[in-house]
């Protein structure tokens, strides 16, 4: 569309991460009022039966923006990457001349994970911010929305897509103290009250800018939160309604006269050629038919009169929003969290009509109308109904497994230098070596006790209670000798307790289960280095480079070993490779500086020590070397 011409309505997508639909008063919650989100629902269409396709932040958002299923787009977990070349709602609208921006509130949507594709502005502090505590993984709603308002003020002269991500409801909780009284018994609800108020201010801003009438505003969540249901506290492990059932509200713009879109651009109001499909008042206030987040992007495009790209697997909800009925949909969801982490079974479900079927070694079938809490499994009684659901689920997976433009395999990545801190916070998952849709393995619901014990042990380890943590991990392994992450975590606790050789044994057991486990190899090499068994350390790091040629730990370790043998050019090569993997490693800059100093490259050495000090200003050894090189007597 030509520059400066008024066009179709702006689109504002608001993701309130981790928001259970049933905690909003517009969805019937009685213990807290959410008047501002309710007000959005009053002027729009509220979908009562929407399922997330995966109860994990990145996979859910990827599924929504690409309108593809996790099994097709390969993003099953946080810290995986949507590869370049994906077709997303943002890339489609950018190609249509929309200005596109995302204002990100939580770490798991950082730019490096690939969701930034198609966004000309991707405001995310998480790619440069140091992650030292769990609160560094989020920024408060007030800051995100302030940034959103600022962006709108600068950019509302043209049609735009603005994606706003609010991460406050994700643990750890940190609501302003003023909200404690609003929900004294639930920190989750305190955060929700805070988010609702923050959105209230933002909606006031939209009203002042007339955007409440001009923009299509869509509010949703990526997944819910278990809050203790089914023995789960957070989200990701199970696929019950507590984490799959999410709010979805479309607030339609108001049609101008003649159904044309009026956009006040600066001093010259213009009327665009955009035709509303129907008058906004034709949409229903509530739609109770089940659908999924995968349908959001096709709905937005169809509202704008833009055809969906062939890779989109969802279906527009517009007809449903007008008439309230359409043929029943099959709504698919999955979690491969327990599978990827522990080698247990992948959980997959199909919602159709009132029934929810969960495919697992011990399958489940629920009548959500009568039993929304999913407490009464209808199996084995309703076996033929369950079989028909299973058939539909299999057919859906077969239909959408490969779609045009779907992306290929993905790898787990974290920010250079962030891995250690994320692990320390319990956020970086050790994964087991299993194909993504392999259905073998035990049923996660039969292992929820072990899972909770694992979480507890991890918490003990992170809070400095290594002895207690080690005892818990040992108990887990006594029950389940195939729990690969438990071996690695036990080894970490052993290292913390200076029981290096015990740690090495655990890592050898882990590597027997998965010979290409990067984390186990790294840690094992570090242990041999720590106990002075240099030959074994070198062998372990070389082994690691054979399948992870850019691994930081391996290059750093081999650099240290070469330096000890005074093989300076080999050492320099490894430290440079380590820095290529992690440019923010002050330690690697320092070690490279020492090597360059030994090679009489004074300028190079000064540069490396300065780089080390820029990253870690209190690095006494680097300071000392730099002062030495700069002293006139040197
Ligand atoms: Zn999330």
Coordinates of C-alpha atoms and ligand atoms in Angstrom, one line a residue:
X1 CA 0.0 0.0 0.0
X2 CA 1.4 3.4 -0.9
X3 CA 3.1 5.4 1.8
X4 CA 0.8 7.8 3.6
X5 CA -2.4 6.2 2.5
X6 CA -4.8 5.3 5.1
X7 CA -5.5 1.6 5.1
X8 CA -7.1 -1.3 7.0
X9 CA -7.4 -1.4 10.7
X10 CA -4.4 -1.7 13.0
X11 CA -4.1 -5.1 14.8
X12 CA -3.1 -5.3 18.5
X13 CA -2.4 -8.8 19.9
X14 CA -2.1 -9.0 23.7
X15 CA -0.7 -12.2 25.1
X16 CA -1.2 -12.4 28.9
X17 CA 1.2 -15.3 29.5
X18 CA 0.1 -18.1 31.8
X19 CA -3.5 -16.9 32.2
X20 CA -6.1 -19.5 33.0
X21 CA -9.4 -18.6 31.4
X22 CA -11.3 -19.5 34.5
X23 CA -9.5 -16.9 36.6
X24 CA -11.2 -14.0 34.7
X25 CA -14.5 -12.7 35.9
X26 CA -15.7 -12.6 32.3
X27 CA -15.2 -16.4 32.3
X28 CA -17.1 -16.8 35.6
X29 CA -14.4 -16.4 38.2
X30 CA -15.8 -15.2 41.5
X31 CA -12.8 -14.6 43.7
X32 CA -11.3 -11.7 41.8
X33 CA -12.8 -9.1 39.4
X34 CA -10.9 -8.3 36.2
X35 CA -13.0 -5.3 35.1
X36 CA -10.6 -4.1 32.4
X37 CA -10.3 -7.4 30.5
X38 CA -14.0 -7.8 31.1
X39 CA -14.6 -4.5 29.4
X40 CA -12.7 -5.7 26.3
X41 CA -15.0 -8.7 26.2
X42 CA -18.1 -6.5 26.5
X43 CA -17.3 -4.8 23.2
X44 CA -16.3 -7.9 21.4
X45 CA -16.6 -11.7 21.1
X46 CA -15.5 -13.9 23.9
X47 CA -14.6 -17.5 22.9
X48 CA -15.3 -19.7 25.9
X49 CA -13.7 -23.0 24.7
X50 CA -10.2 -22.3 23.3
X51 CA -7.3 -24.7 23.7
X52 CA -3.7 -23.9 23.6
X53 CA -1.8 -26.3 21.2
X54 CA 1.0 -26.7 23.7
X55 CA 1.1 -25.5 27.3
X56 CA 4.6 -24.1 27.0
X57 CA 5.5 -20.4 26.2
X58 CA 7.6 -20.6 23.0
X59 CA 5.8 -23.6 21.3
X60 CA 2.4 -22.0 22.0
X61 CA 3.3 -18.6 20.6
X62 CA 5.1 -20.3 17.6
X63 CA 2.0 -22.3 17.0
X64 CA -0.2 -19.2 17.1
X65 CA 2.0 -17.0 14.9
X66 CA 2.7 -19.7 12.3
X67 CA -0.7 -21.4 12.6
X68 CA 1.1 -24.7 12.6
X69 CA 1.2 -27.6 15.1
X70 CA 4.3 -28.2 17.2
X71 CA 4.8 -31.6 15.6
X72 CA 5.0 -29.9 12.2
X73 CA 7.0 -26.8 13.1
X74 CA 9.4 -28.7 15.4
X75 CA 9.3 -26.2 18.3
X76 CA 8.2 -28.4 21.2
X77 CA 10.1 -26.7 24.0
X78 CA 11.4 -23.4 25.2
X79 CA 14.9 -22.5 24.1
X80 CA 14.4 -24.2 20.7
X81 CA 14.4 -22.0 17.7
X82 CA 11.9 -21.2 15.0
X83 CA 14.3 -21.4 12.0
X84 CA 14.6 -18.5 9.5
X85 CA 12.1 -18.5 6.7
X86 CA 9.0 -19.2 8.7
X87 CA 5.8 -17.8 7.5
X88 CA 4.1 -16.0 10.4
X89 CA 1.2 -13.6 10.9
X90 CA 3.9 -10.9 11.2
X91 CA 5.7 -11.8 8.0
X92 CA 2.4 -11.9 6.1
X93 CA 1.2 -8.5 7.5
X94 CA 4.7 -6.9 7.0
X95 CA 4.5 -8.0 3.3
X96 CA 1.1 -6.3 3.1
X97 CA 2.6 -3.0 4.2
X98 CA 1.8 -3.2 7.9
X99 CA 4.3 -1.7 10.3
X100 CA 5.0 -4.5 12.7
X101 CA 6.3 -4.4 16.3
X102 CA 6.5 -6.7 19.3
X103 CA 7.1 -5.6 22.9
X104 CA 8.2 -8.7 24.8
X105 CA 7.8 -9.2 28.5
X106 CA 9.4 -12.6 29.1
X107 CA 12.7 -14.3 28.3
X108 CA 11.3 -17.3 26.4
X109 CA 10.3 -15.1 23.5
X110 CA 13.7 -13.4 23.2
X111 CA 14.8 -12.6 19.7
X112 CA 17.1 -15.5 19.3
X113 CA 14.3 -18.0 19.5
X114 CA 13.0 -16.9 16.1
X115 CA 9.6 -15.4 16.8
X116 CA 11.0 -12.0 15.8
X117 CA 10.6 -12.9 12.2
X118 CA 8.4 -10.4 10.4
X119 CA 8.6 -7.8 13.2
X120 CA 10.4 -4.6 12.1
X121 CA 10.7 -3.7 15.8
X122 CA 11.3 -6.4 18.4
X123 CA 11.6 -4.7 21.7
X124 CA 13.0 -7.4 24.0
X125 CA 15.5 -6.6 26.7
X126 CA 16.3 -10.3 27.1
X127 CA 19.0 -10.6 24.4
X128 CA 21.3 -8.2 26.1
X129 CA 20.3 -8.3 29.7
X130 CA 22.3 -10.4 32.2
X131 CA 20.2 -13.1 33.7
X132 CA 21.3 -13.4 37.3
X133 CA 18.0 -14.1 39.0
X134 CA 14.6 -15.4 38.0
X135 CA 13.1 -11.9 38.0
X136 CA 15.5 -11.0 35.2
X137 CA 13.5 -13.3 33.0
X138 CA 10.5 -10.9 33.0
X139 CA 9.7 -7.2 32.8
X140 CA 6.6 -5.8 34.4
X141 CA 3.4 -5.2 32.5
X142 CA 3.6 -1.4 33.3
X143 CA 7.0 -1.2 31.5
X144 CA 5.9 -3.3 28.5
X145 CA 2.7 -1.3 28.1
X146 CA 4.5 2.0 28.4
X147 CA 6.8 0.9 25.7
X148 CA 3.8 -0.2 23.6
X149 CA 2.1 3.2 24.1
X150 CA 5.3 5.0 23.1
X151 CA 5.6 2.8 19.9
X152 CA 2.0 3.5 19.0
X153 CA 2.5 7.3 19.4
X154 CA 5.3 7.1 16.9
X155 CA 3.8 4.7 14.5
X156 CA 0.0 4.9 14.4
X157 CA -0.1 6.9 11.1
X158 CA -0.1 3.6 9.2
X159 CA -1.8 0.3 9.7
X160 CA 0.2 -1.7 12.1
X161 CA 0.5 -5.0 13.9
X162 CA 1.5 -4.7 17.5
X163 CA 2.2 -7.8 19.6
X164 CA 2.3 -7.2 23.4
X165 CA 3.6 -9.9 25.6
X166 CA 2.9 -9.7 29.4
X167 CA 4.8 -12.2 31.5
X168 CA 3.7 -11.2 35.0
X169 CA 1.6 -14.3 35.8
X170 CA 4.6 -16.6 35.2
X171 CA 6.4 -17.6 38.3
X172 CA 8.2 -16.2 40.3
X173 CA 5.6 -13.7 41.4
X174 CA 6.5 -10.1 42.1
X175 CA 3.3 -8.1 42.1
X176 CA 3.5 -4.6 43.6
X177 CA 2.6 -4.7 47.3
X178 CA -0.6 -2.7 46.7
X179 CA -2.1 -5.8 45.1
X180 CA -1.8 -8.1 48.1
X181 CA -5.0 -7.0 49.6
X182 CA -6.9 -7.6 46.4
X183 CA -6.3 -11.4 46.6
X184 CA -4.7 -12.1 49.9
X185 CA -4.6 -15.9 49.4
X186 CA -3.3 -16.1 45.9
X187 CA -0.2 -14.5 44.6
X188 CA -1.3 -15.6 41.1
X189 CA -4.5 -13.6 41.5
X190 CA -2.5 -10.6 42.8
X191 CA -0.4 -10.7 39.6
X192 CA -3.7 -10.9 37.6
X193 CA -5.2 -7.9 39.4
X194 CA -2.0 -6.0 38.6
X195 CA -2.1 -7.0 35.0
X196 CA -5.7 -6.1 34.7
X197 CA -5.1 -2.6 36.1
X198 CA -2.1 -2.2 33.8
X199 CA -4.3 -3.1 30.9
X200 CA -6.9 -0.7 32.1
X201 CA -4.5 2.2 31.7
X202 CA -3.5 0.9 28.3
X203 CA -7.1 0.7 27.2
X204 CA -7.6 4.3 28.4
X205 CA -4.7 5.2 26.2
X206 CA -6.3 3.4 23.3
X207 CA -9.5 5.3 23.9
X208 CA -7.7 8.6 24.0
X209 CA -6.1 7.7 20.7
X210 CA -9.4 6.5 19.2
X211 CA -7.8 3.2 18.7
X212 CA -10.4 1.4 20.8
X213 CA -12.7 2.0 17.8
X214 CA -10.2 1.8 15.0
X215 CA -8.1 -1.3 16.0
X216 CA -8.8 -5.0 16.0
X217 CA -7.7 -5.9 19.6
X218 CA -7.1 -9.6 20.4
X219 CA -6.4 -10.8 23.9
X220 CA -5.4 -14.4 24.6
X221 CA -3.1 -16.4 26.8
X222 CA -0.5 -19.0 25.6
X223 CA -1.5 -21.5 28.3
X224 CA -2.9 -21.7 31.8
X225 CA -1.4 -22.7 35.1
X226 CA -2.1 -25.8 37.0
X227 CA -2.0 -24.3 40.5
X228 CA -1.9 -27.7 42.1
X229 CA -4.5 -29.4 39.8
X230 CA -3.6 -33.0 39.0
X231 CA -0.5 -32.8 41.2
X232 CA 1.1 -30.2 38.9
X233 CA 1.9 -26.7 40.1
X234 CA 2.9 -24.8 37.0
X235 CA 2.5 -25.8 33.3
X236 CA 4.1 -27.9 30.6
X237 CA 4.0 -31.4 32.1
X238 CA 0.3 -32.3 31.7
X239 CA -2.3 -31.4 29.1
X240 CA -5.3 -31.0 31.3
X241 CA -7.7 -28.1 31.0
X242 CA -6.0 -26.3 33.8
X243 CA -3.2 -25.5 31.4
X244 CA -4.8 -25.9 28.0
X245 CA -8.0 -23.8 28.5
X246 CA -7.1 -20.2 27.6
X247 CA -9.1 -17.0 27.2
X248 CA -9.6 -15.5 23.7
X249 CA -11.3 -12.2 23.1
X250 CA -11.7 -10.4 19.8
X251 CA -12.6 -6.7 20.2
X252 CA -13.8 -5.7 16.8
X253 CA -13.2 -2.2 15.4
X254 CA -16.2 -0.1 14.5
X255 CA -17.0 0.3 10.9
X256 CA -17.2 3.8 9.6
X257 CA -20.0 5.1 7.4
X258 CA -20.5 3.0 4.3
X259 CA -18.5 0.3 5.8
X260 CA -15.3 2.1 5.0
X261 CA -12.4 2.5 7.3
X262 CA -11.7 6.0 8.5
X263 CA -8.2 6.5 9.6
X264 CA -7.1 9.9 10.9
X265 CA -3.6 10.2 9.7
X266 CA -2.1 13.4 11.0
X267 CA -3.9 16.5 9.7
X268 CA -5.5 14.8 6.7
X269 CA -8.2 12.4 7.5
X270 CA -8.5 9.8 4.8
X271 CA -11.0 7.1 4.0
X272 CA -9.4 3.9 2.9
X273 CA -10.8 1.4 0.5
X274 CA -10.8 -1.3 3.2
X275 CA -14.2 -2.9 3.3
X276 CA -15.4 -4.5 6.5
X277 CA -16.6 -8.0 5.8
X278 CA -19.7 -7.1 7.9
X279 CA -20.6 -4.5 10.4
X280 CA -18.9 -5.2 13.7
X281 CA -22.2 -5.4 15.5
X282 CA -22.9 -8.6 13.6
X283 CA -20.5 -10.5 15.8
X284 CA -21.8 -12.6 18.7
X285 CA -20.8 -11.7 22.2
X286 CA -20.0 -15.3 23.1
X287 CA -19.0 -18.3 21.1
X288 CA -19.0 -21.6 22.9
X289 CA -17.8 -23.9 20.1
X290 CA -14.3 -25.4 20.8
X291 CA -11.4 -24.0 18.7
X292 CA -7.7 -23.4 19.2
X293 CA -5.0 -20.7 19.3
X294 CA -3.9 -22.0 16.0
X295 CA -7.0 -20.4 14.5
X296 CA -6.1 -16.8 15.7
X297 CA -3.8 -15.8 12.8
X298 CA -6.2 -17.1 10.1
X299 CA -9.0 -15.2 11.8
X300 CA -7.0 -11.9 11.9
X301 CA -6.1 -12.3 8.2
X302 CA -9.7 -13.2 7.2
X303 CA -11.0 -10.2 9.0
X304 CA -8.5 -8.0 7.1
X305 CA -9.6 -9.7 3.8
X306 CA -6.1 -11.2 3.3
X307 CA -5.9 -14.9 2.3
X308 CA -4.1 -17.2 4.6
X309 CA -0.8 -18.6 3.3
X310 CA -0.8 -22.3 2.4
X311 CA 1.3 -23.2 5.5
X312 CA -1.4 -22.0 7.9
X313 CA -3.2 -25.1 9.4
X314 CA -5.8 -23.2 11.5
X315 CA -9.2 -22.0 10.3
X316 CA -10.7 -18.6 10.6
X317 CA -13.2 -18.2 13.5
X318 CA -15.0 -15.3 11.7
X319 CA -18.0 -17.4 10.5
X320 CA -18.3 -18.9 14.0
X321 CA -18.2 -15.5 15.5
X322 CA -21.1 -14.4 13.2
X323 CA -23.3 -17.4 13.3
X324 CA -22.2 -19.3 16.4
X325 CA -22.3 -22.6 14.7
X326 CA -20.1 -24.3 12.1
X327 CA -19.1 -27.9 11.7
X328 CA -17.4 -29.2 14.8
X329 CA -13.6 -28.8 14.8
X330 CA -10.9 -31.2 15.9
X331 CA -8.7 -29.3 18.4
X332 CA -5.3 -30.8 18.9
X333 CA -2.9 -30.2 21.8
X334 CA 0.3 -31.8 23.0
X335 CA 3.1 -31.8 25.4
X336 CA 6.4 -33.6 24.8
X337 CA 7.9 -32.1 27.9
X338 CA 8.1 -35.3 30.0
X339 CA 9.1 -37.2 26.9
X340 CA 12.0 -34.8 26.0
X341 CA 13.2 -34.5 29.5
X342 CA 12.8 -37.9 31.0
X343 CA 12.1 -40.2 28.0
X344 CA 8.5 -40.7 29.1
X345 CA 5.5 -40.7 26.8
X346 CA 4.4 -37.7 24.8
X347 CA 0.9 -36.6 25.7
X348 CA -1.4 -35.7 22.8
X349 CA -5.1 -34.8 23.0
X350 CA -8.1 -34.1 20.8
X351 CA -11.0 -31.9 21.8
X352 CA -14.2 -32.3 19.8
X353 CA -17.5 -31.2 21.0
X354 CA -17.8 -31.7 24.7
X355 CA -15.2 -34.5 24.9
X356 CA -11.5 -34.3 25.5
X357 CA -9.4 -37.4 24.7
X358 CA -5.9 -37.7 26.0
X359 CA -3.7 -40.2 24.2
X360 CA -1.2 -41.7 26.6
X361 CA -0.2 -45.3 27.6
X362 CA -3.2 -45.1 29.9
X363 CA -5.6 -43.0 27.8
X364 CA -8.2 -40.7 29.2
X365 CA -11.6 -39.4 28.0
X366 CA -13.5 -36.6 29.7
X367 CA -16.9 -35.0 29.3
X368 CA -15.8 -31.4 29.8
X369 CA -19.3 -30.1 30.0
X370 CA -20.1 -32.3 33.1
X371 CA -16.6 -32.6 34.4
X372 CA -14.5 -29.6 33.5
X373 CA -12.0 -30.4 36.2
X374 CA -11.3 -33.8 34.4
X375 CA -11.7 -35.9 37.5
X376 CA -13.7 -38.7 36.1
X377 CA -12.0 -40.7 33.3
X378 CA -14.8 -42.2 31.2
X379 CA -12.4 -45.0 30.1
X380 CA -12.5 -48.0 30.0
X381 CA -16.3 -47.6 29.8
X382 CA -16.5 -45.4 26.6
X383 CA -13.9 -47.4 24.7
X384 CA -15.5 -47.0 21.2
X385 CA -15.9 -43.2 21.6
X386 CA -12.3 -43.0 22.7
X387 CA -11.2 -45.1 19.7
X388 CA -13.0 -42.8 17.3
X389 CA -11.2 -39.8 18.9
X390 CA -7.8 -41.6 18.7
X391 CA -8.5 -42.2 15.0
X392 CA -9.2 -38.5 14.5
X393 CA -6.1 -37.6 16.3
X394 CA -4.0 -39.9 14.2
X395 CA -5.6 -38.6 11.0
X396 CA -5.0 -34.9 12.0
X397 CA -1.4 -35.6 12.8
X398 CA -1.0 -37.4 9.4
X399 CA -2.7 -34.5 7.6
X400 CA -0.6 -31.7 9.1
X401 CA 2.7 -33.4 9.7
X402 CA 4.2 -31.8 6.6
X403 CA 2.8 -28.6 5.4
X404 CA 4.1 -26.2 2.7
X405 CA 6.6 -23.8 4.3
X406 CA 6.8 -25.8 7.5
X407 CA 10.2 -25.6 9.1
X408 CA 12.7 -28.3 9.7
X409 CA 14.6 -29.6 12.6
X410 CA 15.5 -27.2 15.3
X411 CA 18.3 -27.1 17.9
X412 CA 18.2 -25.9 21.4
X413 CA 20.1 -22.6 21.9
X414 CA 20.6 -20.3 24.7
X415 CA 22.3 -17.0 24.9
X416 CA 26.1 -17.1 25.0
X417 CA 27.0 -17.2 28.7
X418 CA 23.3 -17.5 29.8
X419 CA 23.3 -21.3 30.1
X420 CA 24.9 -21.5 33.5
X421 CA 22.6 -18.9 35.0
X422 CA 19.5 -20.4 33.4
X423 CA 20.4 -23.8 34.7
X424 CA 21.0 -22.4 38.2
X425 CA 17.4 -21.0 38.1
X426 CA 16.0 -24.3 37.0
X427 CA 15.0 -23.0 33.6
X428 CA 17.4 -24.8 31.3
X429 CA 16.2 -28.3 30.7
X430 CA 18.4 -31.3 30.2
X431 CA 16.8 -33.3 27.5
X432 CA 16.9 -37.0 26.9
X433 CA 17.7 -38.5 23.5
X434 CA 14.3 -39.5 22.1
X435 CA 12.7 -38.9 18.8
X436 CA 10.0 -36.2 19.1
X437 CA 6.9 -38.3 18.3
X438 CA 8.1 -41.6 19.8
X439 CA 5.1 -42.9 21.8
X440 CA 7.0 -45.3 23.9
X441 CA 7.8 -44.6 27.5
X442 CA 5.9 -44.6 30.7
X443 CA 2.8 -42.5 31.3
X444 CA 3.7 -39.2 32.8
X445 CA 0.7 -39.4 35.1
X446 CA 2.2 -42.6 36.6
X447 CA 5.4 -40.6 37.3
X448 CA 4.1 -37.4 38.7
X449 CA 5.5 -38.3 42.1
X450 CA 9.0 -38.7 40.6
X451 CA 8.6 -35.5 38.6
X452 CA 7.7 -33.5 41.8
X453 CA 10.5 -35.1 43.6
X454 CA 12.9 -34.1 40.8
X455 CA 11.6 -30.5 41.0
X456 CA 12.1 -30.5 44.8
X457 CA 15.6 -31.9 44.4
X458 CA 16.4 -29.2 41.9
X459 CA 15.1 -26.6 44.3
X460 CA 17.3 -27.9 47.1
X461 CA 20.3 -27.9 44.7
X462 CA 19.6 -24.3 43.7
X463 CA 19.3 -23.1 47.3
X464 CA 22.6 -24.5 48.3
X465 CA 21.4 -27.7 50.0
X466 CA 23.6 -30.0 47.9
X467 CA 23.7 -32.8 50.4
X468 CA 19.8 -33.0 50.6
X469 CA 19.6 -32.6 46.9
X470 CA 22.0 -35.5 46.3
X471 CA 20.0 -37.7 48.6
X472 CA 16.8 -36.9 46.6
X473 CA 18.4 -37.5 43.2
X474 CA 19.8 -40.8 44.5
X475 CA 16.4 -41.9 45.7
X476 CA 14.9 -41.0 42.2
X477 CA 17.6 -43.1 40.5
X478 CA 17.0 -46.0 42.9
X479 CA 13.4 -46.1 41.7
X480 CA 14.2 -45.3 38.0
X481 CA 17.7 -46.0 36.8
X482 CA 16.8 -44.5 33.4
X483 CA 16.3 -41.0 34.6
X484 CA 19.1 -39.3 32.7
X485 CA 18.6 -35.7 34.0
X486 CA 18.8 -37.1 37.5
X487 CA 22.3 -38.5 36.9
X488 CA 23.5 -35.1 35.6
X489 CA 21.9 -33.2 38.5
X490 CA 23.3 -35.7 41.0
X491 CA 26.7 -35.2 39.4
X492 CA 26.3 -31.4 39.9
X493 CA 25.5 -31.9 43.6
X494 CA 28.5 -34.2 43.9
X495 CA 30.7 -31.6 42.4
X496 CA 29.3 -28.9 44.8
X497 CA 30.2 -31.3 47.6
X498 CA 33.7 -31.9 46.1
X499 CA 32.9 -35.5 45.5
X500 CA 34.4 -35.4 42.1
X501 CA 34.9 -39.1 41.4
X502 CA 31.3 -39.8 42.5
X503 CA 30.2 -37.1 40.1
X504 CA 32.2 -38.7 37.3
X505 CA 30.5 -42.0 37.9
X506 CA 27.1 -40.5 37.5
X507 CA 28.1 -38.8 34.3
X508 CA 29.4 -42.0 32.9
X509 CA 26.0 -43.6 33.7
X510 CA 24.3 -40.6 31.9
X511 CA 26.6 -41.1 28.9
X512 CA 25.8 -44.8 28.8
X513 CA 22.1 -43.8 28.3
X514 CA 23.0 -41.0 25.8
X515 CA 26.5 -41.0 24.4
X516 CA 26.0 -37.6 22.8
X517 CA 24.8 -35.7 25.8
X518 CA 26.6 -32.4 25.6
X519 CA 26.0 -31.4 29.2
X520 CA 27.3 -34.7 30.7
X521 CA 30.4 -34.6 28.5
X522 CA 31.1 -31.0 29.4
X523 CA 30.8 -31.6 33.1
X524 CA 32.8 -34.8 32.9
X525 CA 35.6 -33.0 31.1
X526 CA 35.5 -30.3 33.7
X527 CA 35.7 -32.8 36.5
X528 CA 38.8 -34.5 35.1
X529 CA 40.3 -31.0 34.7
X530 CA 39.5 -30.2 38.3
X531 CA 41.1 -33.4 39.7
X532 CA 44.2 -33.0 37.4
X533 CA 43.6 -36.0 35.2
X534 CA 44.6 -34.0 32.1
X535 CA 44.6 -37.0 29.7
X536 CA 41.1 -37.9 30.5
X537 CA 39.9 -34.3 30.4
X538 CA 41.4 -33.9 26.9
X539 CA 39.9 -37.1 25.7
X540 CA 36.4 -36.1 27.0
X541 CA 36.6 -32.6 25.4
X542 CA 37.8 -34.1 22.0
X543 CA 34.9 -36.6 22.2
X544 CA 32.5 -33.7 22.7
X545 CA 33.9 -31.7 19.8
X546 CA 33.2 -34.7 17.6
X547 CA 29.5 -34.1 17.8
X548 CA 29.4 -30.5 19.1
X549 CA 32.2 -28.8 17.2
X550 CA 31.5 -25.3 18.5
X551 CA 31.1 -26.2 22.2
X552 CA 32.4 -23.5 24.5
X553 CA 33.4 -25.7 27.4
X554 CA 35.3 -28.1 25.2
X555 CA 37.3 -25.4 23.5
X556 CA 37.9 -23.6 26.7
X557 CA 39.1 -26.8 28.4
X558 CA 41.3 -27.8 25.5
X559 CA 42.7 -24.2 25.5
X560 CA 43.7 -24.5 29.1
X561 CA 45.3 -27.9 28.5
X562 CA 47.3 -26.6 25.5
X563 CA 48.4 -23.6 27.5
X564 CA 49.7 -25.9 30.3
X565 CA 51.8 -27.6 27.6
X566 CA 53.0 -24.2 26.3
X567 CA 51.4 -24.9 23.0
X568 CA 50.4 -21.3 22.5
X569 CA 49.1 -21.3 19.0
X570 CA 46.9 -24.3 19.7
X571 CA 45.7 -22.7 22.9
X572 CA 45.0 -19.4 21.1
X573 CA 42.9 -21.3 18.5
X574 CA 40.8 -22.9 21.2
X575 CA 40.2 -19.7 23.1
X576 CA 39.2 -17.9 19.9
X577 CA 36.8 -20.8 19.2
X578 CA 35.5 -20.5 22.8
X579 CA 34.9 -16.8 22.2
X580 CA 33.1 -17.4 19.0
X581 CA 30.7 -19.6 20.9
X582 CA 30.5 -17.2 23.8
X583 CA 31.7 -13.6 23.1
X584 CA 30.7 -12.6 26.6
X585 CA 33.1 -14.9 28.4
X586 CA 35.5 -12.6 30.4
X587 CA 37.4 -15.7 31.4
X588 CA 38.1 -16.7 27.7
X589 CA 39.2 -13.1 26.9
X590 CA 41.5 -13.2 29.9
X591 CA 43.1 -16.6 29.0
X592 CA 43.5 -15.5 25.3
X593 CA 45.2 -12.3 26.6
X594 CA 47.7 -14.4 28.6
X595 CA 48.5 -16.5 25.5
X596 CA 49.0 -13.4 23.4
X597 CA 51.2 -11.9 26.1
X598 CA 53.3 -15.1 26.0
X599 CA 53.5 -14.7 22.2
X600 CA 54.7 -11.1 22.7
X601 CA 51.6 -9.7 21.0
X602 CA 51.3 -6.8 23.5
X603 CA 48.6 -5.0 21.6
X604 CA 46.5 -8.1 21.2
X605 CA 46.9 -8.9 24.9
X606 CA 45.9 -5.4 26.0
X607 CA 42.8 -5.7 23.8
X608 CA 41.8 -9.0 25.4
X609 CA 42.3 -7.9 29.0
X610 CA 40.3 -4.7 28.2
X611 CA 37.5 -6.9 26.7
X612 CA 37.5 -9.1 29.9
X613 CA 37.2 -6.0 32.1
X614 CA 34.5 -4.5 30.0
X615 CA 32.4 -7.7 30.7
X616 CA 33.5 -8.2 34.3
X617 CA 34.8 -4.9 35.7
X618 CA 35.9 -6.6 38.9
X619 CA 38.3 -9.1 37.4
X620 CA 41.5 -8.6 39.5
X621 CA 43.8 -10.9 37.4
X622 CA 42.8 -9.1 34.2
X623 CA 43.3 -5.7 35.8
X624 CA 46.7 -6.7 37.1
X625 CA 47.8 -8.0 33.7
X626 CA 46.5 -4.9 32.0
X627 CA 48.3 -2.6 34.5
X628 CA 51.5 -4.6 34.1
X629 CA 51.4 -4.2 30.3
X630 CA 50.6 -0.5 30.4
X631 CA 53.2 0.3 33.0
X632 CA 56.1 2.3 31.5
X633 CA 58.7 -0.2 32.8
X634 CA 57.2 -3.0 30.9
Ligands
LIG1 ZN1 3.9 -19.0 28.7

